[in-house]
């Protein structure tokens, strides 16, 4: 336990500059959006307190916006606002709006009517009543709303890293992808502390009596502005091109680390989720992205893979990994899953991915078409001899593989199937497997080696770029350490790749990663 | 001087106020009396435009109030309400200084005037820095009165000003109120449902029912010359007590025993029967010396007082 804490501490100390900039970004994001939310929510709250008929509509719309899942909201924003700070701030603003509008409204309509009448009877004008009577008296309630909004924003701001807006989410989601608990905690603990501290500070202001509150209220907007300005600080450096890498890529030896050490690539990099990365590259928000060599969006968004001339992205086999207990429980399982072994080549996988990613066909349909054309499709037997649970990670290819396996099992055995698709990241998927939540999922030997086993760098190097050696090594180690078996490879190799828009690559005459480095060094 | 001409107001389908007209002379106190929902408060609020009438005109000092900016109009009219309506986030001093600040008085003037008022209203100096909920109900109402009086407006509107107070506090504040020199210089319209209070404080009473004026007159006129059954019944339950209050020694002078020649320590015959009775009982004296308008004095005891009052009553009934 003590050792664990120490390593977390060491991690945080080692990454202190990143931690600081992420925390500042996080605070900045939270408060910039809060500022805008107050600027919009407060007047709206006052308006609907004046014209009560509007209150239902306004609160209703704000309420509906609040229920939109945050990832979806961020996704909607990209076509309109691109990636980075703008959509993140708008999304956070939308989440902060409801508590602020609602509390301003309830705060004002909750004021003793006699006090308002007295104010009118004394000859105060409407604006004097608002500024000297209504707002001060509603202030504790309004502040409670701002407090709620702040805490919501600190939480949602972790998702901002999905669209390259930074914040502590970079550590959290990077850690989840990289199976690095210290990294997760280095993001999660400051985020939680931030929420607790801000909540406590705001509750202090909220509990002040009216006299002190009056002074505090002059300071409050200044503080928000200053904290909001934090966001502008860390983005000062840059290069002519911008790269968007996934959190997982950022932390992998066969990823950003390798790019830096082997190629000496220095590029302005932002962290972004896989789900929006391709779209952002297509929309010219990003110039270079980290993708998968079999990804259908390569074709869909007209991207070009840069030649890995120094071989830092080794090709990896994809293969199902199964718990040994499951193999005992379902004797026919291994045989059935092996039906797919060697059947899907790189080009077939890219094509299948293209069908879902670009032609927007359902994974079920793509899976069925593929099985039929290969003579593997059999009508489901609807068996009830136990249920096999299939997992998949949260990207297109894995959905298709899960569907194909599901149909194979249903058609060839008497087992029923339950799919748990869209598990967000390698760690989540693997933890589900080791904790008996799923029976198998498709994994890649490279990920198994570098992310899950995390062997001594020497051993990793020794493995080099030999597909067979890697496969043998992970098979052995998984069996020994986790009682998990690697079945026969499916056939295709999935490797990381750097990609650019075809047109841009032609214009800049950048065809390999070395070209990219040279271009960046010159410009 | 305040004048209402044919004022009407409808809320939805309800005729809250219907064709109300009256005049309040300068320095007169007119009490609007009636049950809840009779339209008295609505009538009052139409005088400072808290409510705008559907029809009719209100004139203050000869000028139609619709010619003035409502906020400016209200700054010039004192307003005291049942729920007091002090600002909970302001100190007592700030509450009192509200209108002067709106009128941009200088600080010194506000301070002096506040000091003057809290002395007149018997508020301890220490209350000035307190906030309203630290004060008792009676003290709050005094602050409410101070706030209304601070700019010394010539017109004062009061909406059930003592309604929220307990009986004991109410009686003592009413007494102070009556004795307050500053109020005697003002034209006052006051709303109440409390008959005793109306009789205690009014120069004239405007009895209202269902949005209409039933009768306007002095307390004595209401008691002895009610215009209809409603007016009669409205006062019936407290009739005797009211009569003791409106009839004074001078009224029953002729029914009292013969004059005597004795000077000094005499009370004025303006004393009401009620007050005379109180003096006779509380001070443990058997006789009271009173001096009438003709400078003659009479020595009366409790028995003679009640007998004289009864004879006066009989005379009124025969009229």
mmCIF file of N, CA, C and O in Angstrom, chain A residues 35-68:
data_model
loop_
_atom_site.group_PDB
_atom_site.id
_atom_site.type_symbol
_atom_site.label_atom_id
_atom_site.label_comp_id
_atom_site.label_asym_id
_atom_site.label_seq_id
_atom_site.Cartn_x
_atom_site.Cartn_y
_atom_site.Cartn_z
ATOM 1 N N UNK A 35 -18.423 31.506 -16.380
ATOM 2 C CA UNK A 35 -18.626 32.930 -16.621
ATOM 3 C C UNK A 35 -19.692 33.153 -17.699
ATOM 4 O O UNK A 35 -20.615 33.934 -17.533
ATOM 5 N N UNK A 36 -19.542 32.420 -18.809
ATOM 6 C CA UNK A 36 -20.527 32.559 -19.884
ATOM 7 C C UNK A 36 -21.906 32.084 -19.423
ATOM 8 O O UNK A 36 -22.925 32.682 -19.761
ATOM 9 N N UNK A 37 -21.906 30.996 -18.649
ATOM 10 C CA UNK A 37 -23.192 30.463 -18.186
ATOM 11 C C UNK A 37 -23.895 31.466 -17.288
ATOM 12 O O UNK A 37 -25.113 31.630 -17.355
ATOM 13 N N UNK A 38 -23.117 32.174 -16.467
ATOM 14 C CA UNK A 38 -23.725 33.199 -15.605
ATOM 15 C C UNK A 38 -24.214 34.351 -16.475
ATOM 16 O O UNK A 38 -25.322 34.862 -16.296
ATOM 17 N N UNK A 39 -23.382 34.741 -17.443
ATOM 18 C CA UNK A 39 -23.743 35.866 -18.308
ATOM 19 C C UNK A 39 -25.034 35.584 -19.071
ATOM 20 O O UNK A 39 -25.809 36.490 -19.355
ATOM 21 N N UNK A 40 -25.276 34.327 -19.397
ATOM 22 C CA UNK A 40 -26.506 33.982 -20.113
ATOM 23 C C UNK A 40 -27.620 33.606 -19.145
ATOM 24 O O UNK A 40 -28.757 34.023 -19.280
ATOM 25 N N UNK A 41 -27.273 32.805 -18.134
ATOM 26 C CA UNK A 41 -28.287 32.242 -17.241
ATOM 27 C C UNK A 41 -28.933 33.272 -16.329
ATOM 28 O O UNK A 41 -30.140 33.228 -16.106
ATOM 29 N N UNK A 42 -28.133 34.205 -15.823
ATOM 30 C CA UNK A 42 -28.674 35.179 -14.877
ATOM 31 C C UNK A 42 -29.757 36.055 -15.525
ATOM 32 O O UNK A 42 -30.871 36.135 -15.015
ATOM 33 N N UNK A 43 -29.456 36.690 -16.676
ATOM 34 C CA UNK A 43 -30.500 37.487 -17.325
ATOM 35 C C UNK A 43 -31.720 36.647 -17.728
ATOM 36 O O UNK A 43 -32.855 37.104 -17.588
ATOM 37 N N UNK A 44 -31.468 35.411 -18.171
ATOM 38 C CA UNK A 44 -32.600 34.554 -18.538
ATOM 39 C C UNK A 44 -33.464 34.262 -17.316
ATOM 40 O O UNK A 44 -34.691 34.283 -17.390
ATOM 41 N N UNK A 45 -32.818 33.976 -16.209
ATOM 42 C CA UNK A 45 -33.544 33.714 -14.956
ATOM 43 C C UNK A 45 -34.374 34.925 -14.548
ATOM 44 O O UNK A 45 -35.529 34.806 -14.147
ATOM 45 N N UNK A 46 -33.767 36.117 -14.690
ATOM 46 C CA UNK A 46 -34.491 37.348 -14.343
ATOM 47 C C UNK A 46 -35.674 37.529 -15.292
ATOM 48 O O UNK A 46 -36.785 37.838 -14.868
ATOM 49 N N UNK A 47 -35.424 37.274 -16.570
ATOM 50 C CA UNK A 47 -36.482 37.433 -17.573
ATOM 51 C C UNK A 47 -37.675 36.535 -17.263
ATOM 52 O O UNK A 47 -38.824 36.989 -17.261
ATOM 53 N N UNK A 48 -37.410 35.256 -16.968
ATOM 54 C CA UNK A 48 -38.556 34.370 -16.750
ATOM 55 C C UNK A 48 -39.204 34.606 -15.390
ATOM 56 O O UNK A 48 -40.357 34.242 -15.179
ATOM 57 N N UNK A 49 -38.470 35.254 -14.459
ATOM 58 C CA UNK A 49 -39.117 35.637 -13.207
ATOM 59 C C UNK A 49 -40.072 36.803 -13.458
ATOM 60 O O UNK A 49 -41.076 36.964 -12.773
ATOM 61 N N UNK A 50 -39.765 37.624 -14.484
ATOM 62 C CA UNK A 50 -40.656 38.736 -14.842
ATOM 63 C C UNK A 50 -41.840 38.222 -15.661
ATOM 64 O O UNK A 50 -42.972 38.596 -15.427
ATOM 65 N N UNK A 51 -41.523 37.403 -16.656
ATOM 66 C CA UNK A 51 -42.578 36.869 -17.512
ATOM 67 C C UNK A 51 -42.710 35.380 -17.233
ATOM 68 O O UNK A 51 -42.087 34.547 -17.894
ATOM 69 N N UNK A 52 -43.544 35.083 -16.250
ATOM 70 C CA UNK A 52 -43.640 33.710 -15.754
ATOM 71 C C UNK A 52 -44.071 32.715 -16.818
ATOM 72 O O UNK A 52 -43.753 31.536 -16.749
ATOM 73 N N UNK A 53 -44.817 33.237 -17.821
ATOM 74 C CA UNK A 53 -45.320 32.330 -18.853
ATOM 75 C C UNK A 53 -44.167 31.640 -19.578
ATOM 76 O O UNK A 53 -44.287 30.514 -20.025
ATOM 77 N N UNK A 54 -43.037 32.341 -19.690
ATOM 78 C CA UNK A 54 -41.894 31.782 -20.409
ATOM 79 C C UNK A 54 -41.148 30.742 -19.589
ATOM 80 O O UNK A 54 -40.347 29.972 -20.120
ATOM 81 N N UNK A 55 -41.393 30.726 -18.273
ATOM 82 C CA UNK A 55 -40.536 29.915 -17.404
ATOM 83 C C UNK A 55 -40.568 28.440 -17.773
ATOM 84 O O UNK A 55 -39.534 27.777 -17.792
ATOM 85 N N UNK A 56 -41.777 27.935 -18.077
ATOM 86 C CA UNK A 56 -41.887 26.525 -18.423
ATOM 87 C C UNK A 56 -41.018 26.170 -19.620
ATOM 88 O O UNK A 56 -40.232 25.220 -19.571
ATOM 89 N N UNK A 57 -41.126 26.980 -20.669
ATOM 90 C CA UNK A 57 -40.372 26.703 -21.896
ATOM 91 C C UNK A 57 -38.869 26.777 -21.650
ATOM 92 O O UNK A 57 -38.126 25.865 -22.007
ATOM 93 N N UNK A 58 -38.432 27.880 -21.047
ATOM 94 C CA UNK A 58 -36.989 28.079 -20.867
ATOM 95 C C UNK A 58 -36.388 26.986 -19.978
ATOM 96 O O UNK A 58 -35.379 26.369 -20.323
ATOM 97 N N UNK A 59 -37.039 26.727 -18.843
ATOM 98 C CA UNK A 59 -36.504 25.706 -17.935
ATOM 99 C C UNK A 59 -36.566 24.333 -18.597
ATOM 100 O O UNK A 59 -35.693 23.493 -18.390
ATOM 101 N N UNK A 60 -37.618 24.123 -19.396
ATOM 102 C CA UNK A 60 -37.743 22.852 -20.112
ATOM 103 C C UNK A 60 -36.585 22.635 -21.070
ATOM 104 O O UNK A 60 -35.944 21.580 -21.047
ATOM 105 N N UNK A 61 -36.287 23.653 -21.874
ATOM 106 C CA UNK A 61 -35.197 23.514 -22.846
ATOM 107 C C UNK A 61 -33.863 23.292 -22.125
ATOM 108 O O UNK A 61 -33.101 22.390 -22.463
ATOM 109 N N UNK A 62 -33.617 24.093 -21.095
ATOM 110 C CA UNK A 62 -32.364 23.942 -20.347
ATOM 111 C C UNK A 62 -32.285 22.544 -19.736
ATOM 112 O O UNK A 62 -31.221 21.933 -19.687
ATOM 113 N N UNK A 63 -33.438 22.039 -19.282
ATOM 114 C CA UNK A 63 -33.466 20.705 -18.692
ATOM 115 C C UNK A 63 -33.147 19.622 -19.705
ATOM 116 O O UNK A 63 -32.388 18.692 -19.416
ATOM 117 N N UNK A 64 -33.712 19.776 -20.903
ATOM 118 C CA UNK A 64 -33.443 18.772 -21.945
ATOM 119 C C UNK A 64 -31.965 18.792 -22.324
ATOM 120 O O UNK A 64 -31.323 17.755 -22.435
ATOM 121 N N UNK A 65 -31.415 20.004 -22.488
ATOM 122 C CA UNK A 65 -29.994 20.123 -22.836
ATOM 123 C C UNK A 65 -29.135 19.419 -21.790
ATOM 124 O O UNK A 65 -28.138 18.782 -22.104
ATOM 125 N N UNK A 66 -29.554 19.553 -20.541
ATOM 126 C CA UNK A 66 -28.804 18.940 -19.442
ATOM 127 C C UNK A 66 -28.747 17.419 -19.575
ATOM 128 O O UNK A 66 -27.786 16.791 -19.148
ATOM 129 N N UNK A 67 -29.813 16.838 -20.159
ATOM 130 C CA UNK A 67 -29.865 15.373 -20.207
ATOM 131 C C UNK A 67 -29.110 14.793 -21.400
ATOM 132 O O UNK A 67 -28.930 13.593 -21.471
ATOM 133 N N UNK A 68 -28.678 15.639 -22.346
ATOM 134 C CA UNK A 68 -27.915 15.111 -23.480
ATOM 135 C C UNK A 68 -26.596 14.552 -22.947
ATOM 136 O O UNK A 68 -25.898 15.236 -22.209
#
